[in-house]
Amino acid sequence: MTNDKYLTELIATARHFYHQGWMVGTAGNLSVRLPDGSFWITASGRSKGELCKSDFVRISPQGKVEQSSPGLKPSAETAIHQVIYRLFPEATSCYHVHSVEANLVSRFVQGDCLPLPPLEMLKGLGVWEENPKCTLPIFANHLQVARIATEIEERFTKTPPEIPALLIRDHGITVWATSPETARNYIELVEYIFRYLVAARCAGI
Ligand SMILES: CSCCC(=O)C(=O)COP(=O)(O)O
Ligand SMILES: [Zn+2]
Protein backbone atom coordinates (compact mmCIF):
# COMPACT_ATOMS: atom_id res chain seq x y z
CA MET A 1 0.00 0.00 0.00
CA THR A 2 1.21 3.53 -0.74
CA ASN A 3 1.06 6.25 1.92
CA ASP A 4 -1.86 7.74 0.00
CA LYS A 5 -3.80 4.48 0.15
CA TYR A 6 -3.19 4.08 3.90
CA LEU A 7 -4.44 7.60 4.57
CA THR A 8 -7.43 7.26 2.24
CA GLU A 9 -8.43 4.09 4.11
CA LEU A 10 -8.10 5.78 7.53
CA ILE A 11 -10.11 8.81 6.38
CA ALA A 12 -12.93 6.60 5.03
CA THR A 13 -12.94 4.48 8.20
CA ALA A 14 -13.04 7.53 10.49
CA ARG A 15 -15.95 8.95 8.47
CA HIS A 16 -17.78 5.62 8.73
CA PHE A 17 -17.21 5.43 12.51
CA TYR A 18 -18.26 9.09 12.84
CA HIS A 19 -21.56 8.28 11.12
CA GLN A 20 -22.09 5.37 13.53
CA GLY A 21 -21.71 7.86 16.43
CA TRP A 22 -18.42 6.28 17.57
CA MET A 23 -16.05 9.14 16.61
CA VAL A 24 -18.19 12.13 17.47
CA GLY A 25 -16.41 15.49 17.30
CA THR A 26 -12.70 14.90 17.87
CA ALA A 27 -13.15 11.58 19.69
CA GLY A 28 -11.02 8.54 18.90
CA ASN A 29 -7.83 7.94 16.95
CA LEU A 30 -6.74 5.56 14.19
CA SER A 31 -3.30 4.37 13.15
CA VAL A 32 -1.73 2.12 10.54
CA ARG A 33 1.78 0.67 10.71
CA LEU A 34 4.03 0.61 7.65
CA PRO A 35 6.50 -2.15 6.72
CA ASP A 36 9.42 -0.04 8.07
CA GLY A 37 7.87 -0.02 11.56
CA SER A 38 6.77 3.63 11.49
CA PHE A 39 3.06 4.39 11.75
CA TRP A 40 0.60 7.02 10.59
CA ILE A 41 -1.74 8.27 13.32
CA THR A 42 -4.50 10.86 13.36
CA ALA A 43 -3.34 14.26 14.56
CA SER A 44 -4.73 15.36 17.91
CA GLY A 45 -8.00 17.26 18.07
CA ARG A 46 -9.14 16.90 14.45
CA SER A 47 -12.82 16.40 13.62
CA LYS A 48 -12.90 12.71 12.81
CA GLY A 49 -15.87 12.95 10.45
CA GLU A 50 -13.99 15.26 8.10
CA LEU A 51 -10.33 14.28 8.12
CA CYS A 52 -8.09 15.08 5.17
CA LYS A 53 -4.67 13.73 4.18
CA SER A 54 -2.85 16.51 6.03
CA ASP A 55 -4.48 15.47 9.33
CA PHE A 56 -2.01 12.66 10.04
CA VAL A 57 1.37 12.44 11.73
CA ARG A 58 3.97 9.76 11.01
CA ILE A 59 5.72 8.34 14.07
CA SER A 60 9.09 6.62 13.68
CA PRO A 61 9.77 3.16 15.15
CA GLN A 62 11.67 5.02 17.91
CA GLY A 63 8.56 7.07 18.77
CA LYS A 64 9.60 10.41 17.25
CA VAL A 65 7.52 12.54 14.87
CA GLU A 66 8.93 11.71 11.43
CA GLN A 67 6.50 13.51 9.10
CA SER A 68 3.79 16.08 9.85
CA SER A 69 2.09 19.19 8.53
CA PRO A 70 3.02 22.38 10.41
CA GLY A 71 1.30 22.90 13.73
CA LEU A 72 0.02 19.35 14.15
CA LYS A 73 0.46 17.25 17.25
CA PRO A 74 0.13 13.47 17.17
CA SER A 75 -2.91 12.01 18.90
CA ALA A 76 -2.76 12.47 22.68
CA GLU A 77 -3.17 8.68 22.85
CA THR A 78 -0.19 7.82 20.64
CA ALA A 79 1.48 6.06 23.59
CA ILE A 80 -1.30 3.44 23.59
CA HIS A 81 -0.81 2.73 19.87
CA GLN A 82 2.95 2.47 20.44
CA VAL A 83 2.53 -0.05 23.22
CA ILE A 84 0.09 -2.13 21.15
CA TYR A 85 2.52 -2.23 18.20
CA ARG A 86 5.36 -3.19 20.58
CA LEU A 87 3.37 -5.98 22.22
CA PHE A 88 1.82 -7.36 19.03
CA PRO A 89 4.44 -7.34 16.24
CA GLU A 90 1.94 -8.76 13.72
CA ALA A 91 -0.49 -5.85 14.25
CA THR A 92 -0.53 -3.25 11.46
CA SER A 93 -3.64 -1.30 12.49
CA CYS A 94 -4.84 0.05 15.80
CA TYR A 95 -8.25 1.74 16.10
CA HIS A 96 -9.76 3.51 19.11
CA VAL A 97 -13.34 4.84 19.27
CA HIS A 98 -15.73 6.22 21.90
CA SER A 99 -19.30 4.90 21.82
CA VAL A 100 -22.06 5.41 24.38
CA GLU A 101 -22.40 1.62 24.70
CA ALA A 102 -18.66 1.11 25.35
CA ASN A 103 -18.91 3.58 28.21
CA LEU A 104 -22.05 1.98 29.62
CA VAL A 105 -20.71 -1.59 29.56
CA SER A 106 -17.44 -0.46 31.13
CA ARG A 107 -19.54 0.18 34.28
CA PHE A 108 -21.34 -3.17 34.23
CA VAL A 109 -18.52 -4.68 36.32
CA GLN A 110 -16.29 -3.22 39.02
CA GLY A 111 -13.29 -5.42 38.28
CA ASP A 112 -10.84 -5.35 35.40
CA CYS A 113 -12.53 -7.93 33.11
CA LEU A 114 -15.85 -7.73 31.28
CA PRO A 115 -17.37 -11.20 30.67
CA LEU A 116 -18.62 -11.43 27.08
CA PRO A 117 -21.80 -13.30 26.12
CA PRO A 118 -21.18 -16.53 24.15
CA LEU A 119 -22.39 -15.04 20.87
CA GLU A 120 -21.65 -16.38 17.38
CA MET A 121 -20.13 -12.94 16.67
CA LEU A 122 -17.09 -13.89 18.81
CA LYS A 123 -15.90 -16.06 15.92
CA GLY A 124 -15.21 -12.83 14.04
CA LEU A 125 -12.78 -11.95 16.83
CA GLY A 126 -11.01 -15.32 16.56
CA VAL A 127 -12.87 -17.21 19.33
CA TRP A 128 -13.93 -20.59 17.89
CA GLU A 129 -14.93 -22.49 21.07
CA GLU A 130 -18.26 -24.08 21.88
CA ASN A 131 -20.04 -21.86 24.42
CA PRO A 132 -16.94 -19.64 24.97
CA LYS A 133 -16.27 -17.97 28.31
CA CYS A 134 -14.35 -15.00 27.02
CA THR A 135 -13.51 -11.74 28.78
CA LEU A 136 -12.50 -8.27 27.65
CA PRO A 137 -9.76 -6.55 29.69
CA ILE A 138 -10.76 -3.23 31.27
CA PHE A 139 -8.25 -0.50 32.18
CA ALA A 140 -8.69 2.59 34.34
CA ASN A 141 -8.92 5.91 32.51
CA HIS A 142 -6.03 7.93 33.96
CA LEU A 143 -5.59 11.58 33.02
CA GLN A 144 -2.01 10.75 32.07
CA VAL A 145 -2.24 8.57 28.97
CA ALA A 146 1.31 7.31 29.59
CA ARG A 147 0.01 5.66 32.77
CA ILE A 148 -2.73 3.84 30.84
CA ALA A 149 -0.11 2.68 28.31
CA THR A 150 2.18 1.41 31.09
CA GLU A 151 -0.65 -0.53 32.70
CA ILE A 152 -1.56 -2.10 29.34
CA GLU A 153 2.06 -3.12 28.77
CA GLU A 154 2.50 -4.57 32.28
CA ARG A 155 -0.74 -6.52 32.25
CA PHE A 156 -0.52 -7.89 28.68
CA THR A 157 3.13 -8.89 29.13
CA LYS A 158 2.02 -11.16 32.00
CA THR A 159 -1.43 -12.14 30.67
CA PRO A 160 -2.09 -11.78 26.95
CA PRO A 161 -5.69 -10.82 26.10
CA GLU A 162 -8.11 -13.46 24.78
CA ILE A 163 -9.26 -11.18 21.96
CA PRO A 164 -7.41 -8.29 20.23
CA ALA A 165 -9.26 -5.59 22.14
CA LEU A 166 -9.19 -3.61 25.37
CA LEU A 167 -11.67 -1.29 27.05
CA ILE A 168 -10.76 1.86 28.95
CA ARG A 169 -13.45 2.53 31.56
CA ASP A 170 -15.63 5.61 30.88
CA HIS A 171 -13.59 6.24 27.74
CA GLY A 172 -13.68 3.78 24.82
CA ILE A 173 -12.52 0.65 23.03
CA THR A 174 -9.21 -0.07 21.28
CA VAL A 175 -8.66 -2.93 18.83
CA TRP A 176 -5.68 -4.06 16.75
CA ALA A 177 -5.36 -6.30 13.71
CA THR A 178 -3.15 -7.44 10.88
CA SER A 179 -4.93 -5.22 8.32
CA PRO A 180 -7.02 -2.03 8.32
CA GLU A 181 -10.08 -3.96 7.04
CA THR A 182 -9.82 -6.46 9.89
CA ALA A 183 -9.43 -3.71 12.50
CA ARG A 184 -12.57 -2.04 11.12
CA ASN A 185 -14.45 -5.35 11.37
CA TYR A 186 -13.22 -5.84 14.94
CA ILE A 187 -14.56 -2.43 15.98
CA GLU A 188 -17.93 -3.25 14.41
CA LEU A 189 -18.08 -6.68 16.07
CA VAL A 190 -17.14 -5.39 19.51
CA GLU A 191 -19.63 -2.55 19.21
CA TYR A 192 -22.34 -5.09 18.27
CA ILE A 193 -21.51 -7.07 21.42
CA PHE A 194 -21.70 -3.86 23.50
CA ARG A 195 -25.13 -3.04 22.02
CA TYR A 196 -26.25 -6.59 22.81
CA LEU A 197 -25.06 -6.26 26.43
CA VAL A 198 -26.88 -2.95 26.90
CA ALA A 199 -30.07 -4.30 25.26
CA ALA A 200 -29.89 -7.48 27.37
CA ARG A 201 -29.62 -5.43 30.55
CA CYS A 202 -32.59 -3.24 29.50
CA ALA A 203 -34.58 -6.43 28.77
CA GLY A 204 -33.63 -7.80 32.20
CA ILE A 205 -31.81 -10.81 30.67
C1 LIG B 1 -13.20 14.40 23.04
S1 LIG B 1 -11.98 13.25 22.78
C2 LIG B 1 -10.87 13.31 24.17
C3 LIG B 1 -9.50 12.71 23.88
C4 LIG B 1 -9.64 11.28 23.44
O1 LIG B 1 -9.95 10.42 24.25
C5 LIG B 1 -9.49 10.88 22.06
O2 LIG B 1 -9.69 9.71 21.71
C6 LIG B 1 -9.07 11.84 20.99
O3 LIG B 1 -7.82 12.37 21.28
P1 LIG B 1 -6.85 12.83 20.05
O4 LIG B 1 -5.72 13.52 20.73
O5 LIG B 1 -6.45 11.57 19.35
O6 LIG B 1 -7.66 13.72 19.15
ZN1 LIG C 1 -9.93 8.33 23.44
Coordinates of N, CA and C and ligand atoms in Angstrom, one line a residue:
M1 N 0.8 -1.2 0.0 CA 0.0 0.0 0.0 C 0.9 1.3 0.0
T2 N 0.5 2.3 -0.8 CA 1.2 3.5 -0.7 C 0.7 4.3 0.5
N3 N 1.5 5.4 0.8 CA 1.1 6.2 1.9 C -0.3 6.8 1.7
D4 N -0.6 7.2 0.4 CA -1.9 7.7 0.0 C -3.0 6.8 0.3
K5 N -2.7 5.5 0.0 CA -3.8 4.5 0.1 C -4.1 4.3 1.6
Y6 N -3.0 4.2 2.4 CA -3.2 4.1 3.9 C -4.1 5.2 4.4
L7 N -3.7 6.4 4.0 CA -4.4 7.6 4.6 C -5.9 7.6 4.1
T8 N -6.1 7.3 2.8 CA -7.4 7.3 2.2 C -8.3 6.3 3.0
E9 N -7.7 5.1 3.3 CA -8.4 4.1 4.1 C -8.8 4.6 5.5
L10 N -7.8 5.3 6.2 CA -8.1 5.8 7.5 C -9.2 6.9 7.5
I11 N -9.1 7.7 6.5 CA -10.1 8.8 6.4 C -11.5 8.2 6.2
A12 N -11.6 7.2 5.3 CA -12.9 6.6 5.0 C -13.4 5.9 6.3
T13 N -12.5 5.2 7.0 CA -12.9 4.5 8.2 C -13.4 5.5 9.3
A14 N -12.7 6.5 9.5 CA -13.0 7.5 10.5 C -14.4 8.1 10.2
R15 N -14.6 8.4 8.9 CA -15.9 8.9 8.5 C -17.1 7.9 8.8
H16 N -16.8 6.7 8.5 CA -17.8 5.6 8.7 C -18.1 5.5 10.2
F17 N -17.0 5.5 11.1 CA -17.2 5.4 12.5 C -17.9 6.7 13.0
Y18 N -17.6 7.8 12.4 CA -18.3 9.1 12.8 C -19.8 9.0 12.6
H19 N -20.1 8.4 11.4 CA -21.6 8.3 11.1 C -22.3 7.2 12.0
Q20 N -21.5 6.3 12.6 CA -22.1 5.4 13.5 C -22.3 6.0 14.9
G21 N -21.7 7.2 15.1 CA -21.7 7.9 16.4 C -20.6 7.4 17.3
W22 N -19.5 6.8 16.8 CA -18.4 6.3 17.6 C -17.2 7.2 17.6
M23 N -17.2 8.2 16.7 CA -16.0 9.1 16.6 C -16.6 10.6 16.5
V24 N -17.5 10.8 17.5 CA -18.2 12.1 17.5 C -17.2 13.2 17.7
G25 N -17.3 14.4 17.1 CA -16.4 15.5 17.3 C -15.0 15.1 17.0
T26 N -14.1 15.2 18.0 CA -12.7 14.9 17.9 C -12.4 13.5 18.5
A27 N -13.4 12.8 18.9 CA -13.2 11.6 19.7 C -12.5 10.5 18.9
G28 N -11.6 9.7 19.5 CA -11.0 8.5 18.9 C -9.8 8.9 18.1
N29 N -9.1 7.8 17.8 CA -7.8 7.9 17.0 C -7.6 6.6 16.2
L30 N -7.0 6.7 15.0 CA -6.7 5.6 14.2 C -5.3 5.6 13.8
S31 N -4.7 4.4 13.7 CA -3.3 4.4 13.2 C -3.1 3.1 12.3
V32 N -2.1 3.2 11.4 CA -1.7 2.1 10.5 C -0.2 2.1 10.5
R33 N 0.3 0.8 10.7 CA 1.8 0.7 10.7 C 2.3 0.3 9.3
L34 N 3.4 0.9 9.0 CA 4.0 0.6 7.6 C 5.1 -0.5 7.8
P35 N 5.5 -1.1 6.6 CA 6.5 -2.1 6.7 C 7.8 -1.7 7.4
D36 N 8.2 -0.4 7.4 CA 9.4 0.0 8.1 C 9.3 0.2 9.6
G37 N 8.1 -0.1 10.1 CA 7.9 0.0 11.6 C 7.4 1.3 12.0
S38 N 7.4 2.3 11.1 CA 6.8 3.6 11.5 C 5.2 3.5 11.4
F39 N 4.5 4.4 11.9 CA 3.1 4.4 11.7 C 2.5 5.8 11.6
W40 N 1.4 5.8 10.7 CA 0.6 7.0 10.6 C -0.5 7.0 11.6
I41 N -0.7 8.2 12.3 CA -1.7 8.3 13.3 C -2.5 9.6 13.1
T42 N -3.7 9.6 13.5 CA -4.5 10.9 13.4 C -3.9 11.9 14.3
A43 N -3.8 13.1 13.7 CA -3.3 14.3 14.6 C -4.4 14.5 15.7
S44 N -3.9 15.1 16.8 CA -4.7 15.4 17.9 C -5.8 16.4 17.6
G45 N -7.0 16.2 18.1 CA -8.0 17.3 18.1 C -8.6 17.6 16.7
R46 N -8.5 16.7 15.8 CA -9.1 16.9 14.4 C -10.6 16.3 14.5
S47 N -11.5 16.9 13.7 CA -12.8 16.4 13.6 C -12.8 15.1 12.8
K48 N -13.1 14.0 13.4 CA -12.9 12.7 12.8 C -13.9 12.4 11.7
G49 N -15.0 13.2 11.6 CA -15.9 13.0 10.5 C -15.4 13.6 9.2
E50 N -14.4 14.5 9.3 CA -14.0 15.3 8.1 C -12.5 15.4 8.0
L51 N -11.8 14.3 8.2 CA -10.3 14.3 8.1 C -9.9 14.5 6.7
C52 N -8.7 15.0 6.5 CA -8.1 15.1 5.2 C -6.6 14.6 5.3
K53 N -6.0 14.4 4.2 CA -4.7 13.7 4.2 C -3.6 14.5 5.0
S54 N -3.8 15.8 5.2 CA -2.8 16.5 6.0 C -3.1 16.4 7.5
D55 N -4.1 15.6 7.9 CA -4.5 15.5 9.3 C -3.8 14.2 10.0
F56 N -2.7 13.8 9.5 CA -2.0 12.7 10.0 C -0.6 13.0 10.3
V57 N 0.0 12.3 11.3 CA 1.4 12.4 11.7 C 2.0 11.1 11.6
R58 N 3.3 11.1 11.1 CA 4.0 9.8 11.0 C 5.0 9.7 12.2
I59 N 4.9 8.6 12.9 CA 5.7 8.3 14.1 C 6.8 7.3 13.7
S60 N 8.0 7.6 14.0 CA 9.1 6.6 13.7 C 9.0 5.4 14.6
P61 N 9.7 4.3 14.3 CA 9.8 3.2 15.2 C 10.3 3.5 16.5
Q62 N 11.1 4.6 16.6 CA 11.7 5.0 17.9 C 10.7 6.0 18.7
G63 N 9.6 6.3 18.1 CA 8.6 7.1 18.8 C 8.7 8.6 18.5
K64 N 9.5 9.0 17.5 CA 9.6 10.4 17.3 C 8.7 10.8 16.1
V65 N 8.3 12.1 16.0 CA 7.5 12.5 14.9 C 8.5 12.6 13.7
E66 N 8.1 11.9 12.6 CA 8.9 11.7 11.4 C 8.4 12.6 10.3
Q67 N 7.1 12.8 10.2 CA 6.5 13.5 9.1 C 5.2 14.1 9.6
S68 N 5.0 15.4 9.3 CA 3.8 16.1 9.8 C 3.6 17.4 9.1
S69 N 2.3 17.8 9.0 CA 2.1 19.2 8.5 C 2.4 20.2 9.7
P70 N 2.7 21.4 9.3 CA 3.0 22.4 10.4 C 1.9 22.5 11.4
G71 N 2.3 22.6 12.7 CA 1.3 22.9 13.7 C 0.5 21.7 14.2
L72 N 0.8 20.5 13.7 CA 0.0 19.4 14.1 C 0.7 18.7 15.3
K73 N -0.1 18.1 16.2 CA 0.5 17.2 17.3 C -0.1 15.9 17.0
P74 N 0.7 14.8 17.3 CA 0.1 13.5 17.2 C -1.0 13.3 18.2
S75 N -1.8 12.3 17.9 CA -2.9 12.0 18.9 C -2.4 12.0 20.3
A76 N -3.2 12.5 21.3 CA -2.8 12.5 22.7 C -2.6 11.0 23.2
E77 N -3.2 10.1 22.4 CA -3.2 8.7 22.9 C -2.2 7.8 22.0
T78 N -1.2 8.5 21.4 CA -0.2 7.8 20.6 C 0.5 6.7 21.5
A79 N 0.7 7.0 22.8 CA 1.5 6.1 23.6 C 0.8 4.7 23.6
I80 N -0.5 4.7 23.6 CA -1.3 3.4 23.6 C -1.1 2.7 22.3
H81 N -1.1 3.4 21.2 CA -0.8 2.7 19.9 C 0.6 2.2 19.9
Q82 N 1.5 2.9 20.4 CA 3.0 2.5 20.4 C 3.1 1.2 21.2
V83 N 2.4 1.1 22.4 CA 2.5 0.0 23.2 C 1.9 -1.3 22.5
I84 N 0.8 -1.0 21.9 CA 0.1 -2.1 21.2 C 1.0 -2.7 20.0
Y85 N 1.6 -1.8 19.3 CA 2.5 -2.2 18.2 C 3.8 -3.0 18.8
R86 N 4.2 -2.5 20.0 CA 5.4 -3.2 20.6 C 5.0 -4.6 21.1
L87 N 3.8 -4.7 21.7 CA 3.4 -6.0 22.2 C 3.0 -7.0 21.2
F88 N 2.4 -6.5 20.1 CA 1.8 -7.4 19.0 C 2.5 -7.1 17.7
P89 N 3.7 -7.7 17.4 CA 4.4 -7.3 16.2 C 3.7 -7.6 14.9
E90 N 2.7 -8.5 15.0 CA 1.9 -8.8 13.7 C 0.9 -7.7 13.4
A91 N 0.6 -6.9 14.4 CA -0.5 -5.9 14.3 C 0.0 -4.7 13.3
T92 N -0.9 -4.4 12.4 CA -0.5 -3.2 11.5 C -1.6 -2.1 11.5
S93 N -2.6 -2.3 12.3 CA -3.6 -1.3 12.5 C -4.1 -1.3 13.9
C94 N -4.3 -0.1 14.4 CA -4.8 0.1 15.8 C -5.9 1.2 15.8
Y95 N -7.1 0.8 16.2 CA -8.3 1.7 16.1 C -8.9 1.9 17.5
H96 N -9.2 3.2 17.8 CA -9.8 3.5 19.1 C -11.0 4.4 18.9
V97 N -12.1 4.0 19.4 CA -13.3 4.8 19.3 C -14.1 5.0 20.6
H98 N -14.9 6.0 20.7 CA -15.7 6.2 21.9 C -17.2 6.0 21.5
S99 N -17.9 5.0 22.0 CA -19.3 4.9 21.8 C -20.0 5.0 23.2
V100 N -21.3 5.4 23.1 CA -22.1 5.4 24.4 C -22.1 4.0 25.0
E101 N -22.3 3.0 24.2 CA -22.4 1.6 24.7 C -21.1 1.2 25.4
A102 N -20.0 1.5 24.8 CA -18.7 1.1 25.4 C -18.5 1.7 26.8
N103 N -19.0 2.9 26.9 CA -18.9 3.6 28.2 C -19.9 3.0 29.2
L104 N -21.1 2.6 28.7 CA -22.1 2.0 29.6 C -21.6 0.6 30.1
V105 N -21.1 -0.2 29.1 CA -20.7 -1.6 29.6 C -19.5 -1.6 30.4
S106 N -18.7 -0.5 30.3 CA -17.4 -0.5 31.1 C -17.8 -0.3 32.6
R107 N -19.1 0.0 32.9 CA -19.5 0.2 34.3 C -20.4 -1.0 34.7
F108 N -20.5 -2.0 33.9 CA -21.3 -3.2 34.2 C -20.6 -4.0 35.3
V109 N -19.3 -3.9 35.3 CA -18.5 -4.7 36.3 C -17.6 -3.7 37.0
Q110 N -17.2 -4.1 38.3 CA -16.3 -3.2 39.0 C -14.9 -3.6 38.8
G111 N -14.7 -4.9 38.5 CA -13.3 -5.4 38.3 C -12.7 -5.0 36.9
D112 N -11.6 -5.7 36.6 CA -10.8 -5.3 35.4 C -11.1 -6.3 34.2
C113 N -12.2 -7.0 34.2 CA -12.5 -7.9 33.1 C -14.0 -7.9 32.9
L114 N -14.4 -7.7 31.6 CA -15.8 -7.7 31.3 C -16.2 -9.1 30.6
P115 N -17.0 -9.9 31.3 CA -17.4 -11.2 30.7 C -18.2 -10.9 29.4
L116 N -17.9 -11.6 28.3 CA -18.6 -11.4 27.1 C -19.6 -12.6 26.9
P117 N -20.8 -12.2 26.3 CA -21.8 -13.3 26.1 C -21.3 -14.3 25.0
P118 N -21.7 -15.5 25.1 CA -21.2 -16.5 24.1 C -21.8 -16.4 22.8
L119 N -21.7 -15.3 22.1 CA -22.4 -15.0 20.9 C -21.6 -15.6 19.7
E120 N -22.3 -16.0 18.6 CA -21.6 -16.4 17.4 C -20.7 -15.3 16.9
M121 N -21.0 -14.0 17.1 CA -20.1 -12.9 16.7 C -18.7 -13.0 17.2
L122 N -18.5 -13.8 18.3 CA -17.1 -13.9 18.8 C -16.2 -14.6 17.8
K123 N -16.7 -15.4 16.9 CA -15.9 -16.1 15.9 C -15.2 -15.0 15.1
G124 N -15.8 -13.9 14.8 CA -15.2 -12.8 14.0 C -14.0 -12.2 14.7
L125 N -13.9 -12.5 16.0 CA -12.8 -12.0 16.8 C -11.8 -13.1 17.1
G126 N -12.0 -14.2 16.4 CA -11.0 -15.3 16.6 C -11.3 -16.3 17.6
V127 N -12.5 -16.3 18.3 CA -12.9 -17.2 19.3 C -13.8 -18.3 18.7
W128 N -13.2 -19.5 18.6 CA -13.9 -20.6 17.9 C -14.3 -21.7 18.8
E129 N -14.6 -21.4 20.1 CA -14.9 -22.5 21.1 C -16.4 -22.7 21.1
E130 N -16.8 -23.8 21.6 CA -18.3 -24.1 21.9 C -18.6 -23.4 23.2
N131 N -19.6 -22.6 23.2 CA -20.0 -21.9 24.4 C -18.9 -21.1 25.1
P132 N -18.2 -20.2 24.4 CA -16.9 -19.6 25.0 C -17.2 -18.8 26.2
K133 N -16.2 -18.8 27.1 CA -16.3 -18.0 28.3 C -15.1 -17.0 28.1
C134 N -15.4 -15.9 27.4 CA -14.4 -15.0 27.0 C -14.5 -13.7 27.8
T135 N -13.4 -13.0 28.1 CA -13.5 -11.7 28.8 C -12.7 -10.7 28.0
L136 N -13.2 -9.4 28.2 CA -12.5 -8.3 27.6 C -11.8 -7.5 28.8
P137 N -10.5 -7.3 28.6 CA -9.8 -6.5 29.7 C -10.2 -5.1 29.8
I138 N -10.4 -4.6 31.0 CA -10.8 -3.2 31.3 C -9.6 -2.5 32.0
F139 N -9.3 -1.3 31.6 CA -8.2 -0.5 32.2 C -8.9 0.8 32.7
A140 N -8.2 1.3 33.8 CA -8.7 2.6 34.3 C -8.3 3.7 33.4
N141 N -9.1 4.8 33.4 CA -8.9 5.9 32.5 C -8.1 7.0 33.2
H142 N -6.8 6.9 33.3 CA -6.0 7.9 34.0 C -5.9 9.2 33.1
L143 N -5.8 10.3 33.8 CA -5.6 11.6 33.0 C -4.3 11.5 32.2
Q144 N -3.3 10.9 32.8 CA -2.0 10.8 32.1 C -2.1 9.5 31.2
V145 N -2.1 9.7 29.9 CA -2.2 8.6 29.0 C -1.1 7.6 29.1
A146 N 0.1 8.2 29.4 CA 1.3 7.3 29.6 C 1.1 6.2 30.7
R147 N 0.3 6.6 31.7 CA 0.0 5.7 32.8 C -0.9 4.5 32.3
I148 N -1.9 4.9 31.4 CA -2.7 3.8 30.8 C -1.9 2.9 30.0
A149 N -1.0 3.5 29.2 CA -0.1 2.7 28.3 C 0.8 1.7 29.1
T150 N 1.3 2.2 30.2 CA 2.2 1.4 31.1 C 1.4 0.3 31.7
E151 N 0.2 0.5 32.1 CA -0.7 -0.5 32.7 C -1.0 -1.6 31.7
I152 N -1.3 -1.1 30.4 CA -1.6 -2.1 29.3 C -0.3 -3.0 29.1
E153 N 0.8 -2.3 29.0 CA 2.1 -3.1 28.8 C 2.3 -4.1 29.9
E154 N 2.2 -3.7 31.1 CA 2.5 -4.6 32.3 C 1.5 -5.8 32.3
R155 N 0.3 -5.4 32.1 CA -0.7 -6.5 32.2 C -0.6 -7.5 31.1
F156 N -0.5 -7.0 29.8 CA -0.5 -7.9 28.7 C 0.8 -8.7 28.6
T157 N 1.9 -8.1 29.1 CA 3.1 -8.9 29.1 C 3.0 -10.1 30.0
K158 N 2.2 -10.0 31.1 CA 2.0 -11.2 32.0 C 0.9 -12.0 31.5
T159 N -0.2 -11.4 31.1 CA -1.4 -12.1 30.7 C -1.9 -11.6 29.3
P160 N -1.6 -12.3 28.2 CA -2.1 -11.8 26.9 C -3.6 -11.8 26.9
P161 N -4.2 -10.9 26.2 CA -5.7 -10.8 26.1 C -6.2 -12.0 25.3
E162 N -7.5 -12.4 25.5 CA -8.1 -13.5 24.8 C -8.6 -13.0 23.4
I163 N -8.9 -11.7 23.3 CA -9.3 -11.2 22.0 C -8.5 -9.9 21.8
P164 N -8.3 -9.5 20.5 CA -7.4 -8.3 20.2 C -8.1 -7.0 20.5
A165 N -8.5 -6.8 21.8 CA -9.3 -5.6 22.1 C -9.1 -5.3 23.6
L166 N -9.2 -4.0 24.0 CA -9.2 -3.6 25.4 C -10.1 -2.4 25.5
L167 N -10.7 -2.3 26.8 CA -11.7 -1.3 27.0 C -11.1 -0.4 28.1
I168 N -11.2 0.9 27.9 CA -10.8 1.9 29.0 C -12.1 2.4 29.6
R169 N -12.2 2.2 30.9 CA -13.4 2.5 31.6 C -13.8 4.0 31.4
D170 N -15.1 4.3 31.1 CA -15.6 5.6 30.9 C -14.9 6.3 29.7
H171 N -14.4 5.6 28.8 CA -13.6 6.2 27.7 C -13.9 5.6 26.4
G172 N -13.4 4.4 26.1 CA -13.7 3.8 24.8 C -12.9 2.5 24.6
I173 N -13.1 2.0 23.4 CA -12.5 0.6 23.0 C -11.3 0.8 22.1
T174 N -10.3 0.0 22.2 CA -9.2 -0.1 21.3 C -9.1 -1.5 20.7
V175 N -8.9 -1.6 19.4 CA -8.7 -2.9 18.8 C -7.4 -2.8 18.0
W176 N -6.8 -4.0 17.7 CA -5.7 -4.1 16.8 C -5.8 -5.3 15.9
A177 N -5.2 -5.2 14.7 CA -5.4 -6.3 13.7 C -4.2 -6.3 12.7
T178 N -4.2 -7.3 11.9 CA -3.2 -7.4 10.9 C -3.5 -6.7 9.6
S179 N -4.6 -6.1 9.5 CA -4.9 -5.2 8.3 C -6.0 -4.2 8.7
P180 N -6.0 -3.1 8.0 CA -7.0 -2.0 8.3 C -8.5 -2.6 8.2
E181 N -8.7 -3.4 7.2 CA -10.1 -4.0 7.0 C -10.5 -4.8 8.3
T182 N -9.5 -5.6 8.7 CA -9.8 -6.5 9.9 C -10.0 -5.6 11.1
A183 N -9.3 -4.6 11.3 CA -9.4 -3.7 12.5 C -10.8 -3.1 12.5
R184 N -11.2 -2.6 11.3 CA -12.6 -2.0 11.1 C -13.7 -3.1 11.5
N185 N -13.5 -4.3 11.0 CA -14.5 -5.3 11.4 C -14.5 -5.6 12.9
Y186 N -13.3 -5.6 13.5 CA -13.2 -5.8 14.9 C -14.0 -4.8 15.7
I187 N -13.8 -3.5 15.3 CA -14.6 -2.4 16.0 C -16.1 -2.7 15.8
E188 N -16.5 -3.0 14.6 CA -17.9 -3.3 14.4 C -18.5 -4.4 15.2
L189 N -17.7 -5.5 15.3 CA -18.1 -6.7 16.1 C -18.2 -6.4 17.6
V190 N -17.1 -5.7 18.1 CA -17.1 -5.4 19.5 C -18.3 -4.4 19.8
E191 N -18.5 -3.5 19.0 CA -19.6 -2.6 19.2 C -21.0 -3.3 19.2
Y192 N -21.1 -4.3 18.3 CA -22.3 -5.1 18.3 C -22.5 -5.8 19.6
I193 N -21.4 -6.4 20.1 CA -21.5 -7.1 21.4 C -21.9 -6.1 22.5
F194 N -21.3 -4.9 22.5 CA -21.7 -3.9 23.5 C -23.2 -3.5 23.4
R195 N -23.7 -3.4 22.2 CA -25.1 -3.0 22.0 C -26.0 -4.2 22.6
Y196 N -25.5 -5.4 22.3 CA -26.2 -6.6 22.8 C -26.3 -6.5 24.4
L197 N -25.1 -6.3 25.0 CA -25.1 -6.3 26.4 C -26.0 -5.2 27.0
V198 N -26.0 -4.0 26.4 CA -26.9 -2.9 26.9 C -28.3 -3.3 26.7
A199 N -28.7 -3.9 25.5 CA -30.1 -4.3 25.3 C -30.5 -5.4 26.2
A200 N -29.6 -6.4 26.5 CA -29.9 -7.5 27.4 C -30.2 -7.0 28.8
R201 N -29.4 -6.0 29.2 CA -29.6 -5.4 30.5 C -31.0 -4.7 30.6
C202 N -31.3 -3.9 29.5 CA -32.6 -3.2 29.5 C -33.7 -4.2 29.5
A203 N -33.5 -5.4 28.9 CA -34.6 -6.4 28.8 C -34.6 -7.3 30.0
G204 N -33.7 -7.0 30.9 CA -33.6 -7.8 32.2 C -33.1 -9.2 32.0
I205 N -32.3 -9.5 30.9 CA -31.8 -10.8 30.7 C -30.5 -11.0 31.4
Ligands
LIG1 C1 -13.2 14.4 23.0 S1 -12.0 13.2 22.8 C2 -10.9 13.3 24.2 C3 -9.5 12.7 23.9 C4 -9.6 11.3 23.4 O1 -9.9 10.4 24.2 C5 -9.5 10.9 22.1 O2 -9.7 9.7 21.7 C6 -9.1 11.8 21.0 O3 -7.8 12.4 21.3 P1 -6.8 12.8 20.0 O4 -5.7 13.5 20.7 O5 -6.5 11.6 19.3 O6 -7.7 13.7 19.2
ZN2 ZN -9.9 8.3 23.4

